[in-house]
Coordinates of C-alpha atoms in Angstrom, one line a residue:
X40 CA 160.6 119.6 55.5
X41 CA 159.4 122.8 54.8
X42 CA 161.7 126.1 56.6
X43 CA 158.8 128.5 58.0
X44 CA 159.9 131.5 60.0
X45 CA 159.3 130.1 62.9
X46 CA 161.4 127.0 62.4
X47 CA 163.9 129.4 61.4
X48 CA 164.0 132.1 64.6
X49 CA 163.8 128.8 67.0
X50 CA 166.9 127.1 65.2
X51 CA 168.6 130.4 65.3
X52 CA 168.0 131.8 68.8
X53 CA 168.9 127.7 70.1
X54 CA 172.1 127.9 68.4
X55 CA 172.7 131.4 69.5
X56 CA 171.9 130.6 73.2
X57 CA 174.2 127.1 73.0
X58 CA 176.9 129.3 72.2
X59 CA 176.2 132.1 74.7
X60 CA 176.2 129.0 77.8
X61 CA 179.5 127.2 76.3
X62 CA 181.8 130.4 75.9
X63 CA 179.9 132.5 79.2
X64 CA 180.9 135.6 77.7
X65 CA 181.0 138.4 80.7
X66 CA 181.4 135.3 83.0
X67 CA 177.7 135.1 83.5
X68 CA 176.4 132.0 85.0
X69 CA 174.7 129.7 82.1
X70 CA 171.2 130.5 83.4
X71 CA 171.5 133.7 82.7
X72 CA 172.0 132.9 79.1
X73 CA 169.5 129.7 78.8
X74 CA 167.1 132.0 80.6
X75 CA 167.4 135.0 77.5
X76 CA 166.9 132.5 75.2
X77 CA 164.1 131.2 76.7
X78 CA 162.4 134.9 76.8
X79 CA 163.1 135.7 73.4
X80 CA 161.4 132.2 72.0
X81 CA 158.3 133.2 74.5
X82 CA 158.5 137.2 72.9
X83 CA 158.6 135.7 69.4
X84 CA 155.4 133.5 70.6
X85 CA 156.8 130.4 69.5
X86 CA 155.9 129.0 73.1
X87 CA 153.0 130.0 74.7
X88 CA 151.8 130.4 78.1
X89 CA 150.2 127.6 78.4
X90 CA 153.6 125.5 77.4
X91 CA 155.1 126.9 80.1
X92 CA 152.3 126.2 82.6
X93 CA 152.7 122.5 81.2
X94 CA 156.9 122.8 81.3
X95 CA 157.2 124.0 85.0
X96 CA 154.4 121.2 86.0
X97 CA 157.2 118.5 84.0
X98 CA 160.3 119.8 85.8
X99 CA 159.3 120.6 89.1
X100 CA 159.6 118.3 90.8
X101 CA 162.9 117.2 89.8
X102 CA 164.4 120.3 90.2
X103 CA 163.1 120.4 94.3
X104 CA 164.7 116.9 94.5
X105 CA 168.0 118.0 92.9
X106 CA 168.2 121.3 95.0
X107 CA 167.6 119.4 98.4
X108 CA 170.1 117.4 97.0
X109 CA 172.2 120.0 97.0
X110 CA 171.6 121.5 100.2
X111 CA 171.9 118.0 101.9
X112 CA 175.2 117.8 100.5
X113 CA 176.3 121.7 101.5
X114 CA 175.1 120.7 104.9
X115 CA 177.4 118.1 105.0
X116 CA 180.8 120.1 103.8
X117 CA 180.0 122.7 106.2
X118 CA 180.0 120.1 109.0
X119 CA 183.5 119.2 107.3
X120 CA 181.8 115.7 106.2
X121 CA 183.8 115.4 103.3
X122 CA 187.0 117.2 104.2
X123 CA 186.9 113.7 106.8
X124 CA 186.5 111.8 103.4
X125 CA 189.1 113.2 101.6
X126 CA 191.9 112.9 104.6
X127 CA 190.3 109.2 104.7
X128 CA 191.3 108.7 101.3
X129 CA 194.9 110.0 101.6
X130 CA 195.2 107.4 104.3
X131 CA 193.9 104.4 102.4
X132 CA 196.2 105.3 99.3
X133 CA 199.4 104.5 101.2
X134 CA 201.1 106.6 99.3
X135 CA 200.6 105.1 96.2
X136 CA 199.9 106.9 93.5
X137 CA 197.8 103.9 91.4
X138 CA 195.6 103.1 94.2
X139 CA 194.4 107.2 94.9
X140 CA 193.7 106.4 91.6
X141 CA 191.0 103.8 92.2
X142 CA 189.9 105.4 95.5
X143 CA 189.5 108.6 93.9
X144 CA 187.2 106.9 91.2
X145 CA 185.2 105.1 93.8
X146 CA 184.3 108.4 95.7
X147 CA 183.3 110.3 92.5
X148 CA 180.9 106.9 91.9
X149 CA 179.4 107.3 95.1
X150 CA 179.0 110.7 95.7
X151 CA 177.2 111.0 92.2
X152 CA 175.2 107.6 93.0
X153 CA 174.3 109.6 97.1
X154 CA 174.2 112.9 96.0
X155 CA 174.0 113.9 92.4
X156 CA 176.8 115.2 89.5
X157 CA 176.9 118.4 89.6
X158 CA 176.9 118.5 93.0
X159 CA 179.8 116.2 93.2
X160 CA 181.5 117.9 90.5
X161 CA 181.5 121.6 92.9
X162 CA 182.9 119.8 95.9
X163 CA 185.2 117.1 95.3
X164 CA 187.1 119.1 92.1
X165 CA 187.9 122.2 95.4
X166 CA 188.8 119.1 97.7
X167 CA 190.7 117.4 95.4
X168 CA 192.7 120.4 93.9
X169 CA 193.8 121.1 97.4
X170 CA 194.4 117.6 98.4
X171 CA 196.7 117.0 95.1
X172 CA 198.4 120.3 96.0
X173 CA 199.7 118.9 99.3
X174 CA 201.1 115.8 97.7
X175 CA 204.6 115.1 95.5
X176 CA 202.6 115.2 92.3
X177 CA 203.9 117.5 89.8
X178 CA 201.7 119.3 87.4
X179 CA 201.0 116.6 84.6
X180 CA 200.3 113.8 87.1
X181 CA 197.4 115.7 88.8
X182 CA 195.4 115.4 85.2
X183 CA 194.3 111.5 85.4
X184 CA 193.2 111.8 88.8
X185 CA 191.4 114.9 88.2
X186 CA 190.3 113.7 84.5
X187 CA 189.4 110.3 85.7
X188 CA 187.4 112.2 88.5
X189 CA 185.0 113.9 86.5
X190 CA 184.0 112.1 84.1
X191 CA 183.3 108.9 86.4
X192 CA 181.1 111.5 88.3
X193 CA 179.4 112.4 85.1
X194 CA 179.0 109.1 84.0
X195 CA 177.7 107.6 87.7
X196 CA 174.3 109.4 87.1
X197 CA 173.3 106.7 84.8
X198 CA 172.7 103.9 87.5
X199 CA 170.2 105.7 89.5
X200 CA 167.6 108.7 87.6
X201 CA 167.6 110.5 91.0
X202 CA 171.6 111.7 90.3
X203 CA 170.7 114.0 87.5
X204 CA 168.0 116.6 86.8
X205 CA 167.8 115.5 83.3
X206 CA 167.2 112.0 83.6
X207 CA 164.4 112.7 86.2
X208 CA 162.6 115.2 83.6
X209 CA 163.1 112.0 80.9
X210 CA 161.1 109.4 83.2
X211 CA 158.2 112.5 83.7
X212 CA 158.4 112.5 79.7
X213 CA 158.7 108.8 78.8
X214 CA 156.2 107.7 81.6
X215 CA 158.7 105.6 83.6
X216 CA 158.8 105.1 87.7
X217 CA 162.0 105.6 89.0
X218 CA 162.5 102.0 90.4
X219 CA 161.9 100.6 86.8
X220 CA 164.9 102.9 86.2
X221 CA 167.0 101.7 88.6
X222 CA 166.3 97.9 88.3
X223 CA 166.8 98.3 84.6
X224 CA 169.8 100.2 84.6
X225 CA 171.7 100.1 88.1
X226 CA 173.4 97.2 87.0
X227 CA 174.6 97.6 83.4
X228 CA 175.7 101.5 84.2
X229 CA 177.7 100.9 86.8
X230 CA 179.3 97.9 84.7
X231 CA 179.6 100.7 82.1
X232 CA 181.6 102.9 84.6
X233 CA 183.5 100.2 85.8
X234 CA 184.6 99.3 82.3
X235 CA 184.8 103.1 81.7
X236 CA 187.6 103.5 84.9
X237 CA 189.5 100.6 83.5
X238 CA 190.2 102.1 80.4
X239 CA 190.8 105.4 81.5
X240 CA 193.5 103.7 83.8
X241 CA 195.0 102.1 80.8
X242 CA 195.0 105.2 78.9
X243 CA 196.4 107.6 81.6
X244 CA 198.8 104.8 83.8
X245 CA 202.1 106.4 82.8
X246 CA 201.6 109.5 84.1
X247 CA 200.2 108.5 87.9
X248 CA 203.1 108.7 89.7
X249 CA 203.8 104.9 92.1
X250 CA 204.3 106.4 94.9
X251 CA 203.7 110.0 96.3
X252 CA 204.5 112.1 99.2
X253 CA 201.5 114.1 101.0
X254 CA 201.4 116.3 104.8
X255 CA 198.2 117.6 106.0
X256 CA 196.3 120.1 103.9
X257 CA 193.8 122.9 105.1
X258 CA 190.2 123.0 103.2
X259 CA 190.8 126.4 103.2
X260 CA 194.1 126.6 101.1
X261 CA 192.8 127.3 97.7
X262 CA 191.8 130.9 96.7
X263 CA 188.6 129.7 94.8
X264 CA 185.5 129.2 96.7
X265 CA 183.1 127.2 94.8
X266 CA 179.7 127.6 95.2
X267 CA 178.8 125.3 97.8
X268 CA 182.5 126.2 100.2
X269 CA 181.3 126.6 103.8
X270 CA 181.9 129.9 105.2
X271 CA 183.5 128.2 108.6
X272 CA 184.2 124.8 108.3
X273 CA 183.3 122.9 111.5
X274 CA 185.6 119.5 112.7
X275 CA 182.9 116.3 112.4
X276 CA 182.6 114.1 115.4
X277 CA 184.1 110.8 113.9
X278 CA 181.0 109.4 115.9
X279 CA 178.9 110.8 113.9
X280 CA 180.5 109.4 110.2
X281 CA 178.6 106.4 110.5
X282 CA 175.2 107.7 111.4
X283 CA 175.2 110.1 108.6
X284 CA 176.2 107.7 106.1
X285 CA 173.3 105.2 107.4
X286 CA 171.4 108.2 106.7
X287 CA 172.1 109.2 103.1
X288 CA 172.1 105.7 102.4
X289 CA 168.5 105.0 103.5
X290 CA 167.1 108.4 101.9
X291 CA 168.7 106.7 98.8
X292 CA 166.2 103.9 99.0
X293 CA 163.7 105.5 100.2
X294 CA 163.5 108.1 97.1
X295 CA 164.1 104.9 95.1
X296 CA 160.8 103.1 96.7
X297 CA 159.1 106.3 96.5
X298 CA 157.5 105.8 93.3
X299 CA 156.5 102.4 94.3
X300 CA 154.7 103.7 96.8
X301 CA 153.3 106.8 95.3
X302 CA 155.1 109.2 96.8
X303 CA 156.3 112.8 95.9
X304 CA 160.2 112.4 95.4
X305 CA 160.5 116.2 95.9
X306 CA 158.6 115.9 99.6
X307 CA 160.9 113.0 100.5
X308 CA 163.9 115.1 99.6
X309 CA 163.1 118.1 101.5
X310 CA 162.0 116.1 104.8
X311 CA 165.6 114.6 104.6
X312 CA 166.7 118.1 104.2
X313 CA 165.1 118.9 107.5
X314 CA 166.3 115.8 109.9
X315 CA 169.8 116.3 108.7
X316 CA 169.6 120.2 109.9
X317 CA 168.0 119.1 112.9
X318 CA 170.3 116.7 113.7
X319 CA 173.3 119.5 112.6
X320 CA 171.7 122.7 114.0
X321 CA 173.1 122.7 117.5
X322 CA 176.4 120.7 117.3
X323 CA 177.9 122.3 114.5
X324 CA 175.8 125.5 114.6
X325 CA 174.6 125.1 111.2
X326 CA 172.1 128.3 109.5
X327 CA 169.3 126.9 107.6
X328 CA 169.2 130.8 106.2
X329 CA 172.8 131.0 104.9
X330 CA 172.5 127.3 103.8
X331 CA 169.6 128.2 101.7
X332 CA 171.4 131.7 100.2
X333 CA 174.3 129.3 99.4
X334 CA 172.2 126.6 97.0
X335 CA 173.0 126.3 93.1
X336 CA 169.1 127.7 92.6
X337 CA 170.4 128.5 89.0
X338 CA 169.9 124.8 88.1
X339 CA 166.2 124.9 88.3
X340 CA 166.4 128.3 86.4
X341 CA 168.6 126.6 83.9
X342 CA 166.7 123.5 83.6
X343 CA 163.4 125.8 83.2
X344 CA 164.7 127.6 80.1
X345 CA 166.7 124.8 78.4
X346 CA 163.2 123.4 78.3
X347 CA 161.1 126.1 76.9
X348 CA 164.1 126.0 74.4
X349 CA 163.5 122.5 73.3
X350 CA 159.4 123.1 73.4
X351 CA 160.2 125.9 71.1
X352 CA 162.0 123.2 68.8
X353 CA 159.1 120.7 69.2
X354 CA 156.3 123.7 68.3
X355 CA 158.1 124.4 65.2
X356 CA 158.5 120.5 63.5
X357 CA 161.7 119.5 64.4
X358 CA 161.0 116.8 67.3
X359 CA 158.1 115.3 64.5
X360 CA 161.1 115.3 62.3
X361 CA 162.9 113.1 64.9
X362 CA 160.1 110.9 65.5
X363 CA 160.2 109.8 61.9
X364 CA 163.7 109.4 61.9
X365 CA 163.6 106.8 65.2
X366 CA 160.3 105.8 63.7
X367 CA 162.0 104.1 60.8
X368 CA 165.6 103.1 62.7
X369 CA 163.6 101.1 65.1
X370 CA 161.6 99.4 62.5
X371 CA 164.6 98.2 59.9
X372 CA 166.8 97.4 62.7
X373 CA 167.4 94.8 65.4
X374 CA 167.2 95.9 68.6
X375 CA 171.1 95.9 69.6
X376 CA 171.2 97.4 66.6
X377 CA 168.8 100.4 67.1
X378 CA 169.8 100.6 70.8
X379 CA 173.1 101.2 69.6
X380 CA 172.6 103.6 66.9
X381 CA 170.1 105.4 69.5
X382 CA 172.5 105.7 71.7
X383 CA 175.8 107.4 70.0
X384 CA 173.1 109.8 68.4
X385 CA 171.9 110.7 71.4
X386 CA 176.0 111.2 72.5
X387 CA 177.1 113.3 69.0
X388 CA 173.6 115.5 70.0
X389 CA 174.9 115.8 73.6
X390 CA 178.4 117.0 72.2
X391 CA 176.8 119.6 70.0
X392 CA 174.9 121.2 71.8
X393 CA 175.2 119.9 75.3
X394 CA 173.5 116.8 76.8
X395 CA 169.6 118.8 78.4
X396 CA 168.9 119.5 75.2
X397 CA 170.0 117.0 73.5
X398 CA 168.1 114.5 75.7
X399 CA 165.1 116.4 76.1
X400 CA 164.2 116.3 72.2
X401 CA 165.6 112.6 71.8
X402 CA 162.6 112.0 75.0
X403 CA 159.8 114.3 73.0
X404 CA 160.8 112.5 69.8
X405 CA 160.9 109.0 71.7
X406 CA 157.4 109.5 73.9
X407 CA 155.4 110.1 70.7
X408 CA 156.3 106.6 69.1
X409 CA 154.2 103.8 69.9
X410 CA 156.3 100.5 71.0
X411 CA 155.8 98.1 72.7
X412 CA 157.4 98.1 76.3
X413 CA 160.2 96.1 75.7
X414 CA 161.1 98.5 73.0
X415 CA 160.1 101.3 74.7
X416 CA 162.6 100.6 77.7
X417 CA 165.5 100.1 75.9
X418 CA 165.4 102.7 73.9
X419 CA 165.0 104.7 76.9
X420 CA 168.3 103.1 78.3
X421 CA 170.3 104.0 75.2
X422 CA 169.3 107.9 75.3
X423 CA 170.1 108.0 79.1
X424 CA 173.8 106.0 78.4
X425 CA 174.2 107.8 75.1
X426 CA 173.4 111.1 77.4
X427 CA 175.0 110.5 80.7
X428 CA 178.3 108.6 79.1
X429 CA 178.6 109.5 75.6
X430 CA 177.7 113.3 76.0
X431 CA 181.4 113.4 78.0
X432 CA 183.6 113.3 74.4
X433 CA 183.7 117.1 74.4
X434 CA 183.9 119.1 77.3
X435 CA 181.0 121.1 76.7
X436 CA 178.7 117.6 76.4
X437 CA 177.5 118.3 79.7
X438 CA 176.9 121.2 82.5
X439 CA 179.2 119.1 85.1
X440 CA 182.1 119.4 82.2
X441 CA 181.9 122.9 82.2
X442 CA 181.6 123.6 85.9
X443 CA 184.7 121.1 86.1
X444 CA 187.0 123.5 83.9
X445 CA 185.6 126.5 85.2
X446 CA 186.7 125.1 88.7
X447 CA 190.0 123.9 87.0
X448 CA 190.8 127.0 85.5
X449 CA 189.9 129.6 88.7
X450 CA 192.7 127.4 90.4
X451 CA 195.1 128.0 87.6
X452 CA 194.8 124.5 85.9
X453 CA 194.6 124.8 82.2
X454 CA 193.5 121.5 80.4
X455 CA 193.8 121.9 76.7
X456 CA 190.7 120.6 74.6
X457 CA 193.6 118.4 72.6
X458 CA 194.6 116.8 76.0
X459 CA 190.9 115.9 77.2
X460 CA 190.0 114.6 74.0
X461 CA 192.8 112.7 73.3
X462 CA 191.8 110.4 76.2
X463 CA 187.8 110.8 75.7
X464 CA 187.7 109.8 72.2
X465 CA 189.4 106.5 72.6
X466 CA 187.6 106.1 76.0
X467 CA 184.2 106.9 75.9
X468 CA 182.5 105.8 72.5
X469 CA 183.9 102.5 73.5
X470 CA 182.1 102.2 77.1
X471 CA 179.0 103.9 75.3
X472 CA 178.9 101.0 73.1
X473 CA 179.7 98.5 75.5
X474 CA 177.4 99.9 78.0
X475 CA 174.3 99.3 75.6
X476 CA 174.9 95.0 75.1
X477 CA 175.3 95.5 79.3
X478 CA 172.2 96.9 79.1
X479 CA 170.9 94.4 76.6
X480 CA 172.2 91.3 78.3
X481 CA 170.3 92.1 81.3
X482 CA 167.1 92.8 79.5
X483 CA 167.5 89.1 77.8
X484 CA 168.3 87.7 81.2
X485 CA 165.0 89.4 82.7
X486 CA 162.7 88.4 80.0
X487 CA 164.0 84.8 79.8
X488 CA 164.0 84.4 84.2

């Protein structure tokens, strides 16, 4: 391959902006940085207008589905939804240290699976911190449950392409609906996480604690406000825990449906948006306006630049450079074998250089091969398991990682890179690998039904 200028100012000002989002000199938020890179690629005219035109068209609409995902769930921890949750799961431990454990792992699985990561990772880290802190558990027996908590969050938005803004912008790439991503994956990710908790359980069991003590803790305790902390939290009716669930639930299947149906996922999401504060306005005097002020809109900034990043990458070679690389690992290999290999490349990119980009060029390189559907599919599968599991070896894999130890670290918990790793690196490769012949035993026992 032959190094032009341009291929050399893209690589340069990619790596340059990678490093700018992982160490957030200043303590600016990661769009900021994503989004200078993004102008200086445009200014250098490796992307053009009309690539941006084409890249806003490609994320849109899963950025307006993650966002009223977002809001949906601010909505509810204003209400005080899941400060009910968390109290709930205090009182279904029992005390016991090994079974917070398990419930803790559950919640961070479903509120991934109802909601989405990142927004999972903003709320239940806060809760959690707070809820540890009114418990017996002394300083090192805090890290499994908060450990074991983010990375099953990270992990959960495999199952469903609707938990993640990245793996909605890979089915607008690839061409896929979002029920053929559920129905081919739903099953063999959550296996994955399942598998994933276990080990982490075996790995971290001697420092959960059997049995704890715990008294009632305020939401309010902690000194850091994440993003998405309601300004006055309101006391939910109990009454109304069960109709709010039915309704998350359903939106769930409905946004699943919707592309069976033809409809927009983005429209969906903002009509649910606007029951739930319908329903909420008057009993728990919710603002629509200070709602809106408080939403993560840096994630569709973030998402935006990341992207004109990568198209800056694709412009100047290196995706075509990719393409022949899959090209010829798909051809000389089986296809556990290339699903495989697909899969931990797609997890050593996502450690790199974090796991947008790294699944954005793995999706350009994949969408310009020409396989069959079969092939196709499962190569798909591997980049979203090799992205959304195996991007979580490093802490800086994946934008959830880095909110998590930026939440960690504003409440005064320090975790070393030597005592996250030391648990990943046995864990995860493992459940990537393990993940993938899930993912293949249910494509045999489709074909062969």
């Amino acid at each position: 391959m032959i190094v032009t200028p341009g291929f050399a100012a893209a690589t340069i000002v990619f790596f340059f902006t990678m490093i700018l989002v992982i160490t957030r000199p200043m303590k600016l938020n990661e769009a900021v940085y994503a989004c200078a890179g993004a102008i200086t690629v445009m200014l250098l005219g490796i992307v053009s207008l009309a690539d941006i035109a084409e890249i806003y068209f490609k994320i849109e609409d899963a950025s307006i589905t993650i966002i009223s995902n977002f809001i949906l769930a601010l909505i509810l921890d204003r209400i005080g939804f899941f400060q009910l949750v968390a109290e709930y799961l205090i009182r279904l431990s029992r005390n016991s240290g090994p079974r917070l454990f398990w419930l803790t792992a559950g919640l961070s699985y479903l509120m991934t699976l109802l909601f989405n990561n990142d927004g999972c990772i903003l709320i239940l880290t806060p809760l959690l911190i707070k809820l540890l802190n009114a418990t017996s558990f002394k300083k090192h027996e805090k890290f499994p449950i908060l450990l074991t908590s983010a990375l099953v969050a990270t992990a959960s938005s495999a199952p469903i392409g609707v938990s993640n803004i990245v793996n909605l912008v890979a089915l607008k790439i690839i061409g896929m609906s979002l029920h053929e991503h559920v129905w081919m994956m739903f099953l063999p990710a959550t296996l994955g996480v399942v598998f994933l908790t276990f080990l982490l359980y075996g790995l971290l069991r001697k420092s959960i604690p059997k049995t704890f003590v715990s008294k009632p803790f305020s939401p309010d305790s902690s000194r850091f406000h994440h993003p998405l902390k309601p300004l006055n939290s309101a006391k939910i009716n109990p009454k109304h825990v069960l109709m709010i669930c039915s309704f998350i639930l359903g939106m769930r299947i409905i946004l699943i449906s919707s592309s069976m149906l033809g409809l927009s996922l983005s429209f969906l999401s903002i009509a649910g948006v606007l029951l739930l504060y319908l329903f909420t306005r008057k009993t728990y005097q919710i603002s629509m306006r200070r709602t809106l002020t408080k939403a993560p809109w840096h994630v569709f900034l973030f998402a935006f630049a990341m992207y004109i990043l990568i198209y800056g990458l694709n412009n100047v070679g290196i995706t075509a450079e990719l393409t022949k690389y899959m090209a010829d690992m798909i051809k000389s290999m089986p296809l556990a074998e290339s699903s495989i290999t697909i899969a931990l490349v797609t997890a050593a990119l996502s450690n790199l250089i974090n796991n947008h980009p790294a699944l954005m060029l793995m999706m350009m390189a994949l969408s310009d091969l020409h396989l069959n559907p079969i092939i196709l599919k499962a190569s798909y599968m591997a980049i979203i398991i090799g992205s959304d599991i195996g991007s979580l070896v490093t802490p800086i894999g994946t934008l959830a990682t880095l909110l998590w130890l930026y939440i960690l670290k504003e409440n005064g918990i320090k975790i070393k890179w030597k005592s996250y790793m030391k648990v990943t690196l046995l864990a995860i490769p493992l459940t990537v690998v393990v993940t993938v012949f899930f993912l293949l035993g249910w494509i045999y026992l489709n074909i062969n039904m």
